[in-house]
Amino acid sequence: MVKITDIFDYKFLSHLELSPNKENAGFIVHNVNVKENKYDSFIWVYNRITNECKKITSYGQETTFRWLDDDTILFPGLRDKSYTEKAEMGEPWTFLYSIDINGGEANEYCRIPLNINTFEIITNKSFVLTATYDRYGINLHELEEEDKLRAFEEIREDEGYEIIEEIPFWSDGKGFISNKRNRLYLFNMESYKLTPITDEFMDVHSYLIKDNKIVYVGKKFRGKNNHAPGIYQYDMETKRTDIILEDNLYKIDYFNFINDKIFFIGKDHKKSLATDNPKFYYVENGEAKLWLDTDFSTRNTIFTDCRYGEDTTIRVHKNTIYLVSTHERSSFIKKILPSGEVEILSADNGSIDGFDVCDDEILFTGLRGLNLPEIYSLKNKEEKKLTNFNENALKDKKISIPETMVFENNGFSVHYVVLKPVDFDENKKYPGILYIHGGAKGVYGKVFFHEMQLL
């Protein structure tokens, strides 16, 4: 039988990312730390040539990374105790560390005077990054030491209240967000220069580096955050920002380039419903042109409590779109060619959480069947399990097999899942639990769900 404490032994995988030469795949393994009531996260690397898997960090706070080159990984952190104390008092710092995947310790690569949210590598000495900007925050880096100590005291005194001037003022996982923006910056290591690209009212959703330009999706607002973003382009040479697509027209879930032309996945802001599936558009001469009038999911919405960390579920490889799409009880990898032809690549067998693409193979993390998360290879529509992080977690456990069923109600097909008690006897009566999730698009699938098995 499954016990409530079994979840402490599960490993959760995320952030699968192939090296530039495609020989290695980096990923994060998250372990439950019961004593400190948190997750410990480590970077691992899988070699596609030798099929070997190895752990390359040991600090336990590595939740994201980027490949600097074929053998070197960069990851953010804060390991210097003196700077950790400064950060705890409110002074923002992020250190980037480099580590050779072939062996050795992590070394400080650079330090950035911000609490960064994301970063991308332009060159080995320059980055584009996002960080939370607070309009009412104190810039401690501009103060002398004596003034900084007074500012620390002021920050402590202000912890008991929040100034709320905007709605929404709260976001799950972020806390209070009034007067705060995800701001875009350039950082140069050699000059130690930090340059804001966007102003204090622009909230950046996503960005790409293309031909010495940074293209980003974001929206500028004051007071009420109720409109849709636009697409903008910043030229790193001229320092000029141009509008590619006006804001408040489309809800943009994702954007990228195909044949040097911008496309995005999204919905008409004024005509669509929250539950509508998105469509595919090209941007031409400042206008969005409908490319694919689709009606399918473009994300993974399979519920499970055996998942942790962030993953990439849409990629463009050689002018072809690959994405995760949910249909009924499973999520699938779909391939969309420039011609608009759509092909399903993976099987109806659970959840695909994240992936990366090689020329002839896809590596993905997911929950297949009633197995816990592992990394798989997908080649010629055949799947092969590559890792065994959770091989023993459910060993000798009696598991209830989900039964998917459908009934018709007023012309609509209603899908549901039934989990019978382990060792179910059809001649006995059992108490039942009706479990309904109120969120849009969420799906109870055929994957392992610890809470459901426990109940």
Short mmCIF file of C-alpha atoms in Angstrom, two decimals:
data_model
loop_
_atom_site.label_atom_id
_atom_site.label_comp_id
_atom_site.label_asym_id
_atom_site.label_seq_id
_atom_site.Cartn_x
_atom_site.Cartn_y
_atom_site.Cartn_z
CA MET A 1 0.00 0.00 0.00
CA VAL A 2 1.09 3.57 -0.64
CA LYS A 3 1.94 5.50 2.54
CA ILE A 4 1.79 9.24 3.03
CA THR A 5 5.55 9.41 3.69
CA ASP A 6 6.44 7.59 0.46
CA ILE A 7 6.51 10.90 -1.38
CA PHE A 8 9.65 11.81 0.60
CA ASP A 9 11.52 9.18 -1.44
CA TYR A 10 10.37 10.34 -4.88
CA LYS A 11 12.76 12.19 -7.22
CA PHE A 12 11.41 14.97 -9.43
CA LEU A 13 13.10 15.89 -12.72
CA SER A 14 12.96 19.20 -14.59
CA HIS A 15 14.74 21.70 -16.86
CA LEU A 16 15.99 19.26 -19.51
CA GLU A 17 18.40 21.12 -21.82
CA LEU A 18 20.76 19.75 -24.48
CA SER A 19 24.31 21.04 -24.90
CA PRO A 20 25.12 22.99 -28.09
CA ASN A 21 26.67 19.90 -29.72
CA LYS A 22 23.70 17.76 -28.54
CA GLU A 23 26.00 15.16 -26.91
CA ASN A 24 24.91 15.86 -23.33
CA ALA A 25 21.62 16.71 -21.67
CA GLY A 26 21.63 18.69 -18.46
CA PHE A 27 18.67 18.49 -16.08
CA ILE A 28 17.70 19.16 -12.47
CA VAL A 29 16.92 16.46 -9.90
CA HIS A 30 14.87 17.61 -6.90
CA ASN A 31 14.96 15.66 -3.61
CA VAL A 32 12.63 16.19 -0.66
CA ASN A 33 14.46 17.57 2.39
CA VAL A 34 12.10 16.65 5.23
CA LYS A 35 14.30 18.05 8.00
CA GLU A 36 14.38 21.57 6.56
CA ASN A 37 10.93 21.39 4.89
CA LYS A 38 12.23 22.18 1.40
CA TYR A 39 13.55 20.65 -1.81
CA ASP A 40 17.24 20.14 -2.53
CA SER A 41 18.02 20.58 -6.22
CA PHE A 42 21.09 19.38 -8.13
CA ILE A 43 22.32 19.54 -11.72
CA TRP A 44 22.84 16.19 -13.44
CA VAL A 45 24.12 15.39 -16.93
CA TYR A 46 23.15 12.51 -19.22
CA ASN A 47 25.61 11.62 -22.00
CA ARG A 48 23.89 10.46 -25.19
CA ILE A 49 27.01 8.67 -26.42
CA THR A 50 27.88 6.61 -23.33
CA ASN A 51 24.35 6.55 -21.81
CA GLU A 52 25.94 7.53 -18.49
CA CYS A 53 24.27 9.80 -15.95
CA LYS A 54 26.21 11.80 -13.37
CA LYS A 55 25.59 14.42 -10.72
CA ILE A 56 27.77 17.52 -11.18
CA THR A 57 26.68 19.85 -8.35
CA SER A 58 26.26 19.19 -4.64
CA TYR A 59 25.20 22.45 -2.99
CA GLY A 60 21.49 21.70 -3.32
CA GLN A 61 20.26 25.09 -4.56
CA GLU A 62 20.70 24.69 -8.32
CA THR A 63 17.25 25.14 -9.84
CA THR A 64 18.18 26.40 -13.32
CA PHE A 65 21.19 26.63 -15.65
CA ARG A 66 22.42 27.53 -19.15
CA TRP A 67 25.06 25.90 -21.35
CA LEU A 68 28.03 28.25 -21.86
CA ASP A 69 29.64 25.82 -24.33
CA ASP A 70 29.69 22.08 -25.01
CA ASP A 71 31.41 21.28 -21.71
CA THR A 72 30.53 24.15 -19.37
CA ILE A 73 27.34 24.98 -17.51
CA LEU A 74 26.45 28.30 -15.88
CA PHE A 75 24.01 28.42 -13.00
CA PRO A 76 22.86 31.13 -10.55
CA GLY A 77 23.31 30.93 -6.81
CA LEU A 78 24.63 32.66 -3.71
CA ARG A 79 27.31 30.63 -1.93
CA ASP A 80 29.40 33.43 -0.40
CA LYS A 81 28.32 33.74 3.24
CA SER A 82 29.00 37.48 3.47
CA TYR A 83 26.81 38.13 0.44
CA THR A 84 24.15 35.74 1.71
CA GLU A 85 23.89 37.92 4.83
CA LYS A 86 23.60 41.04 2.66
CA ALA A 87 20.87 39.39 0.61
CA GLU A 88 18.96 38.45 3.75
CA MET A 89 19.01 42.13 4.78
CA GLY A 90 17.56 43.18 1.42
CA GLU A 91 20.58 43.88 -0.79
CA PRO A 92 20.04 42.05 -4.11
CA TRP A 93 22.83 39.82 -5.42
CA THR A 94 23.07 36.88 -7.81
CA PHE A 95 26.31 35.02 -8.47
CA LEU A 96 26.75 32.98 -11.65
CA TYR A 97 28.92 29.91 -11.24
CA SER A 98 30.58 27.84 -13.95
CA ILE A 99 31.27 24.13 -13.79
CA ASP A 100 32.96 21.74 -16.21
CA ILE A 101 30.75 18.69 -16.74
CA ASN A 102 33.87 16.51 -17.08
CA GLY A 103 34.95 17.16 -13.50
CA GLY A 104 35.96 19.80 -11.01
CA GLU A 105 34.32 22.24 -8.63
CA ALA A 106 32.02 25.13 -9.43
CA ASN A 107 33.80 28.48 -9.69
CA GLU A 108 32.46 32.00 -9.47
CA TYR A 109 31.96 33.31 -12.99
CA CYS A 110 30.50 36.74 -12.24
CA ARG A 111 28.34 38.56 -9.71
CA ILE A 112 25.30 40.63 -10.65
CA PRO A 113 23.76 43.27 -8.33
CA LEU A 114 20.19 42.01 -8.87
CA ASN A 115 17.99 39.11 -7.86
CA ILE A 116 17.68 37.74 -11.37
CA ASN A 117 14.69 35.71 -12.54
CA THR A 118 16.05 34.48 -15.89
CA PHE A 119 19.19 34.90 -17.97
CA GLU A 120 20.39 34.10 -21.48
CA ILE A 121 23.94 34.16 -22.82
CA ILE A 122 24.83 36.65 -25.58
CA THR A 123 28.59 36.06 -25.43
CA ASN A 124 30.79 34.54 -22.74
CA LYS A 125 31.09 38.05 -21.26
CA SER A 126 27.59 39.47 -21.70
CA PHE A 127 24.05 38.44 -20.81
CA VAL A 128 20.46 39.49 -21.19
CA LEU A 129 18.48 38.92 -18.01
CA THR A 130 15.28 39.72 -16.18
CA ALA A 131 14.93 40.78 -12.56
CA THR A 132 12.11 42.05 -10.37
CA TYR A 133 12.09 45.85 -10.22
CA ASP A 134 10.27 47.52 -7.31
CA ARG A 135 9.36 51.17 -7.91
CA TYR A 136 9.28 51.78 -4.16
CA GLY A 137 12.39 49.73 -3.44
CA ILE A 138 15.63 51.24 -2.14
CA ASN A 139 18.68 50.83 -4.39
CA LEU A 140 21.15 49.74 -1.73
CA HIS A 141 24.01 49.50 -4.22
CA GLU A 142 24.05 53.29 -4.62
CA LEU A 143 24.52 53.94 -0.89
CA GLU A 144 27.64 54.33 1.22
CA GLU A 145 28.06 51.81 4.03
CA GLU A 146 26.70 54.08 6.78
CA ASP A 147 23.65 55.04 4.70
CA LYS A 148 23.19 51.40 3.78
CA LEU A 149 22.91 50.38 7.44
CA ARG A 150 20.20 52.99 7.97
CA ALA A 151 18.42 51.70 4.86
CA PHE A 152 18.54 48.15 6.25
CA GLU A 153 16.73 49.38 9.35
CA GLU A 154 14.16 51.17 7.21
CA ILE A 155 13.54 48.00 5.22
CA ARG A 156 12.97 46.05 8.45
CA GLU A 157 10.50 48.66 9.68
CA ASP A 158 8.59 48.51 6.40
CA GLU A 159 8.18 44.72 6.49
CA GLY A 160 4.94 45.01 8.44
CA TYR A 161 2.94 46.61 5.63
CA GLU A 162 2.63 46.89 1.84
CA ILE A 163 1.75 49.89 -0.31
CA ILE A 164 -0.97 48.73 -2.72
CA GLU A 165 -1.71 51.00 -5.68
CA GLU A 166 -2.39 48.45 -8.41
CA ILE A 167 -4.60 45.46 -9.14
CA PRO A 168 -4.07 42.62 -9.07
CA PHE A 169 -1.79 43.15 -6.08
CA TRP A 170 -1.04 39.49 -5.32
CA SER A 171 0.24 36.53 -7.34
CA ASP A 172 0.57 32.93 -6.16
CA GLY A 173 4.22 32.06 -5.73
CA LYS A 174 5.32 35.71 -5.96
CA GLY A 175 3.42 37.41 -3.15
CA PHE A 176 2.65 41.13 -3.42
CA ILE A 177 3.20 42.43 -6.97
CA SER A 178 1.86 46.00 -6.82
CA ASN A 179 4.39 48.40 -8.43
CA LYS A 180 6.69 45.49 -9.29
CA ARG A 181 7.76 44.56 -12.81
CA ASN A 182 9.83 41.85 -14.45
CA ARG A 183 12.39 44.17 -16.03
CA LEU A 184 14.82 43.41 -18.87
CA TYR A 185 18.54 44.22 -18.54
CA LEU A 186 21.85 43.86 -20.34
CA PHE A 187 24.88 42.95 -18.24
CA ASN A 188 28.49 43.27 -19.40
CA MET A 189 31.07 41.45 -17.28
CA GLU A 190 34.10 43.37 -18.54
CA SER A 191 32.73 46.84 -17.86
CA TYR A 192 30.54 45.59 -14.99
CA LYS A 193 27.77 47.65 -16.56
CA LEU A 194 24.10 46.89 -15.95
CA THR A 195 21.79 48.53 -18.51
CA PRO A 196 17.98 48.45 -18.21
CA ILE A 197 16.33 47.83 -21.59
CA THR A 198 12.75 48.36 -20.45
CA ASP A 199 11.35 51.11 -18.25
CA GLU A 200 9.88 50.84 -14.76
CA PHE A 201 6.32 50.20 -16.02
CA MET A 202 7.02 47.46 -18.60
CA ASP A 203 6.46 43.87 -17.44
CA VAL A 204 8.39 41.40 -19.61
CA HIS A 205 6.92 37.95 -20.24
CA SER A 206 9.53 36.35 -22.52
CA TYR A 207 12.43 37.27 -24.80
CA LEU A 208 14.77 35.97 -27.52
CA ILE A 209 18.17 37.02 -28.86
CA LYS A 210 18.25 37.35 -32.66
CA ASP A 211 20.92 38.99 -34.86
CA ASN A 212 22.19 41.47 -32.26
CA LYS A 213 18.62 42.29 -31.30
CA ILE A 214 16.50 41.34 -28.32
CA VAL A 215 12.88 40.62 -29.18
CA TYR A 216 10.52 40.47 -26.24
CA VAL A 217 6.87 40.14 -25.26
CA GLY A 218 5.69 42.53 -22.56
CA LYS A 219 3.11 45.06 -21.51
CA LYS A 220 3.34 48.50 -20.00
CA PHE A 221 0.67 49.42 -17.47
CA ARG A 222 -0.08 51.56 -14.45
CA GLY A 223 -2.73 50.91 -11.85
CA LYS A 224 -4.69 48.09 -13.48
CA ASN A 225 -3.11 45.13 -15.22
CA ASN A 226 -5.94 44.11 -17.51
CA HIS A 227 -4.67 44.27 -21.07
CA ALA A 228 -2.68 42.00 -23.37
CA PRO A 229 1.03 42.31 -24.20
CA GLY A 230 2.75 43.42 -27.38
CA ILE A 231 5.96 42.38 -29.15
CA TYR A 232 8.98 44.71 -29.10
CA GLN A 233 12.50 44.72 -30.51
CA TYR A 234 15.58 46.29 -28.92
CA ASP A 235 18.65 46.89 -31.09
CA MET A 236 21.81 46.38 -29.02
CA GLU A 237 23.86 48.58 -31.39
CA THR A 238 21.55 51.59 -31.83
CA LYS A 239 19.91 51.24 -28.35
CA ARG A 240 16.57 51.76 -30.07
CA THR A 241 13.30 49.96 -29.25
CA ASP A 242 10.71 49.37 -31.99
CA ILE A 243 7.16 48.07 -31.71
CA ILE A 244 6.72 44.86 -33.71
CA LEU A 245 3.10 44.27 -32.67
CA GLU A 246 0.96 46.72 -30.71
CA ASP A 247 -0.19 45.67 -27.26
CA ASN A 248 -3.76 44.91 -26.14
CA LEU A 249 -4.58 42.97 -29.32
CA TYR A 250 -3.58 39.36 -28.61
CA LYS A 251 -2.92 37.16 -25.61
CA ILE A 252 0.50 35.77 -26.49
CA ASP A 253 1.47 32.42 -24.97
CA TYR A 254 4.68 31.89 -26.93
CA PHE A 255 6.67 33.45 -29.77
CA ASN A 256 9.70 32.58 -31.88
CA PHE A 257 11.08 32.71 -35.41
CA ILE A 258 10.48 30.47 -38.44
CA ASN A 259 12.51 31.33 -41.55
CA ASP A 260 13.41 34.66 -39.89
CA LYS A 261 9.72 35.55 -39.54
CA ILE A 262 8.11 36.07 -36.12
CA PHE A 263 5.22 33.80 -35.25
CA PHE A 264 3.26 33.53 -32.03
CA ILE A 265 0.74 31.23 -30.39
CA GLY A 266 -2.13 33.16 -28.88
CA LYS A 267 -5.71 34.38 -28.92
CA ASP A 268 -7.59 37.51 -29.93
CA HIS A 269 -7.74 39.51 -26.70
CA LYS A 270 -11.22 40.95 -27.26
CA LYS A 271 -12.98 38.06 -28.99
CA SER A 272 -11.68 34.95 -27.23
CA LEU A 273 -12.71 33.20 -24.03
CA ALA A 274 -10.30 32.04 -21.34
CA THR A 275 -11.08 28.41 -22.21
CA ASP A 276 -10.50 28.79 -25.98
CA ASN A 277 -7.53 27.00 -27.47
CA PRO A 278 -4.96 29.32 -29.06
CA LYS A 279 -4.18 29.75 -32.75
CA PHE A 280 -0.96 30.34 -34.69
CA TYR A 281 -0.12 33.73 -36.21
CA TYR A 282 2.67 35.32 -38.24
CA VAL A 283 3.60 38.97 -37.71
CA GLU A 284 3.95 40.99 -40.92
CA ASN A 285 4.33 44.76 -41.18
CA GLY A 286 3.08 45.32 -37.65
CA GLU A 287 -0.01 43.12 -38.05
CA ALA A 288 -0.85 39.59 -36.96
CA LYS A 289 -1.85 37.27 -39.82
CA LEU A 290 -3.63 34.02 -39.02
CA TRP A 291 -1.35 31.13 -40.00
CA LEU A 292 -3.01 28.02 -38.51
CA ASP A 293 -6.66 28.05 -37.44
CA THR A 294 -6.15 25.25 -34.92
CA ASP A 295 -8.28 24.03 -32.04
CA PHE A 296 -5.99 21.95 -29.85
CA SER A 297 -4.12 22.40 -26.59
CA THR A 298 -0.58 23.80 -26.76
CA ARG A 299 0.51 22.90 -23.23
CA ASN A 300 0.60 20.10 -20.68
CA THR A 301 -2.36 20.23 -18.27
CA ILE A 302 -2.14 16.73 -16.77
CA PHE A 303 -2.45 16.93 -12.98
CA THR A 304 -0.07 15.15 -10.63
CA ASP A 305 1.55 15.90 -7.29
CA CYS A 306 4.72 14.11 -8.44
CA ARG A 307 6.17 17.00 -10.43
CA TYR A 308 8.42 19.88 -9.36
CA GLY A 309 10.44 22.52 -11.19
CA GLU A 310 10.10 24.32 -14.50
CA ASP A 311 10.22 22.78 -17.97
CA THR A 312 10.22 23.86 -21.60
CA THR A 313 7.21 22.51 -23.51
CA ILE A 314 7.53 24.41 -26.82
CA ARG A 315 10.65 24.53 -29.01
CA VAL A 316 11.60 25.45 -32.57
CA HIS A 317 14.19 23.22 -34.25
CA LYS A 318 15.17 23.75 -37.89
CA ASN A 319 12.06 25.83 -38.63
CA THR A 320 9.78 23.16 -37.19
CA ILE A 321 7.67 23.67 -34.07
CA TYR A 322 7.58 20.97 -31.41
CA LEU A 323 5.14 21.32 -28.52
CA VAL A 324 3.33 19.42 -25.79
CA SER A 325 -0.42 19.14 -26.33
CA THR A 326 -3.00 17.65 -23.96
CA HIS A 327 -5.81 15.49 -25.33
CA GLU A 328 -8.24 13.67 -23.05
CA ARG A 329 -6.15 11.66 -20.53
CA SER A 330 -2.59 12.20 -21.83
CA SER A 331 -0.23 14.84 -23.17
CA PHE A 332 1.64 14.33 -26.44
CA ILE A 333 4.55 15.81 -28.39
CA LYS A 334 3.31 17.29 -31.66
CA LYS A 335 5.39 18.45 -34.62
CA ILE A 336 4.19 21.34 -36.77
CA LEU A 337 5.92 21.88 -40.11
CA PRO A 338 6.19 25.29 -41.85
CA SER A 339 3.52 24.00 -44.25
CA GLY A 340 1.11 23.73 -41.31
CA GLU A 341 1.05 19.94 -41.28
CA VAL A 342 0.62 18.58 -37.72
CA GLU A 343 1.97 15.20 -36.63
CA ILE A 344 1.67 13.43 -33.25
CA LEU A 345 5.01 11.85 -32.29
CA SER A 346 4.44 10.24 -28.88
CA ALA A 347 2.09 7.62 -27.48
CA ASP A 348 -1.08 7.89 -25.39
CA ASN A 349 0.68 6.95 -22.17
CA GLY A 350 0.60 9.71 -19.55
CA SER A 351 2.33 13.06 -19.17
CA ILE A 352 5.22 14.68 -21.04
CA ASP A 353 6.58 17.43 -18.81
CA GLY A 354 9.47 18.88 -20.81
CA PHE A 355 11.71 18.04 -23.76
CA ASP A 356 14.55 19.02 -26.07
CA VAL A 357 15.13 18.13 -29.71
CA CYS A 358 18.04 16.57 -31.62
CA ASP A 359 17.96 15.95 -35.35
CA ASP A 360 16.71 12.37 -35.10
CA GLU A 361 15.72 12.06 -31.46
CA ILE A 362 13.77 13.83 -28.73
CA LEU A 363 14.68 13.56 -25.06
CA PHE A 364 11.86 14.22 -22.61
CA THR A 365 10.99 14.10 -18.93
CA GLY A 366 7.64 12.66 -18.03
CA LEU A 367 5.43 10.24 -16.16
CA ARG A 368 4.67 7.28 -18.41
CA GLY A 369 2.02 4.84 -17.36
CA LEU A 370 2.07 4.56 -13.57
CA ASN A 371 5.78 5.29 -13.32
CA LEU A 372 7.27 8.26 -11.51
CA PRO A 373 9.29 10.88 -13.46
CA GLU A 374 12.19 9.70 -15.62
CA ILE A 375 13.99 10.78 -18.78
CA TYR A 376 13.00 9.06 -22.02
CA SER A 377 14.20 8.93 -25.60
CA LEU A 378 11.68 9.30 -28.43
CA LYS A 379 12.93 8.13 -31.81
CA ASN A 380 10.80 7.11 -34.79
CA LYS A 381 7.80 7.25 -32.42
CA GLU A 382 9.38 4.62 -30.15
CA GLU A 383 10.03 5.47 -26.49
CA LYS A 384 12.93 4.19 -24.40
CA LYS A 385 13.51 4.89 -20.70
CA LEU A 386 17.00 6.30 -20.09
CA THR A 387 17.11 6.87 -16.31
CA ASN A 388 16.09 4.98 -13.16
CA PHE A 389 15.86 7.65 -10.48
CA ASN A 390 12.56 6.29 -9.15
CA GLU A 391 13.07 2.62 -9.97
CA ASN A 392 12.67 1.46 -6.35
CA ALA A 393 10.26 4.10 -5.06
CA LEU A 394 7.14 2.08 -5.88
CA LYS A 395 8.72 -1.35 -5.71
CA ASP A 396 6.47 -3.90 -3.96
CA LYS A 397 3.74 -1.24 -3.61
CA LYS A 398 0.18 -2.15 -4.51
CA ILE A 399 -1.06 0.49 -6.94
CA SER A 400 -4.62 1.19 -8.03
CA ILE A 401 -4.85 1.32 -11.83
CA PRO A 402 -6.84 4.35 -13.07
CA GLU A 403 -9.82 3.44 -15.24
CA THR A 404 -10.85 6.11 -17.74
CA MET A 405 -14.53 6.35 -18.60
CA VAL A 406 -16.86 8.57 -20.63
CA PHE A 407 -20.55 9.33 -20.45
CA GLU A 408 -22.74 11.52 -22.63
CA ASN A 409 -24.57 14.45 -21.06
CA ASN A 410 -26.77 16.68 -23.21
CA GLY A 411 -24.61 16.12 -26.26
CA PHE A 412 -21.29 16.55 -24.43
CA SER A 413 -18.80 13.80 -23.65
CA VAL A 414 -17.78 13.93 -19.99
CA HIS A 415 -14.51 12.13 -19.22
CA TYR A 416 -13.67 10.87 -15.75
CA VAL A 417 -11.22 8.59 -13.98
CA VAL A 418 -12.05 5.92 -11.40
CA LEU A 419 -9.53 4.54 -8.92
CA LYS A 420 -10.86 1.50 -7.15
CA PRO A 421 -9.41 0.36 -3.81
CA VAL A 422 -6.43 -1.96 -4.04
CA ASP A 423 -7.62 -5.62 -4.00
CA PHE A 424 -11.09 -4.40 -4.99
CA ASP A 425 -13.88 -6.92 -4.38
CA GLU A 426 -16.95 -6.24 -6.52
CA ASN A 427 -19.13 -8.00 -3.93
CA LYS A 428 -18.23 -5.47 -1.23
CA LYS A 429 -19.37 -1.89 -0.65
CA TYR A 430 -16.79 0.89 -0.28
CA PRO A 431 -17.05 4.58 0.62
CA GLY A 432 -16.44 6.88 -2.35
CA ILE A 433 -14.78 10.26 -2.84
CA LEU A 434 -15.81 12.57 -5.69
CA TYR A 435 -12.81 14.74 -6.61
CA ILE A 436 -13.48 17.78 -8.82
CA HIS A 437 -10.94 20.42 -9.83
CA GLY A 438 -12.38 23.84 -10.56
CA GLY A 439 -9.59 25.18 -12.77
CA ALA A 440 -9.94 25.54 -16.53
CA LYS A 441 -8.28 22.92 -18.75
CA GLY A 442 -6.92 20.81 -15.88
CA VAL A 443 -6.98 17.07 -16.52
CA TYR A 444 -6.88 14.09 -14.17
CA GLY A 445 -5.01 11.63 -16.35
CA LYS A 446 -3.70 8.10 -16.17
CA VAL A 447 -0.45 9.04 -14.42
CA PHE A 448 0.61 8.26 -10.87
CA PHE A 449 -0.96 10.70 -8.38
CA HIS A 450 0.30 10.19 -4.83
CA GLU A 451 -2.69 11.77 -3.06
CA MET A 452 -5.18 9.78 -5.14
CA GLN A 453 -3.36 6.52 -4.47
CA LEU A 454 -3.24 7.36 -0.77
CA LEU A 455 -6.98 8.04 -0.63
#
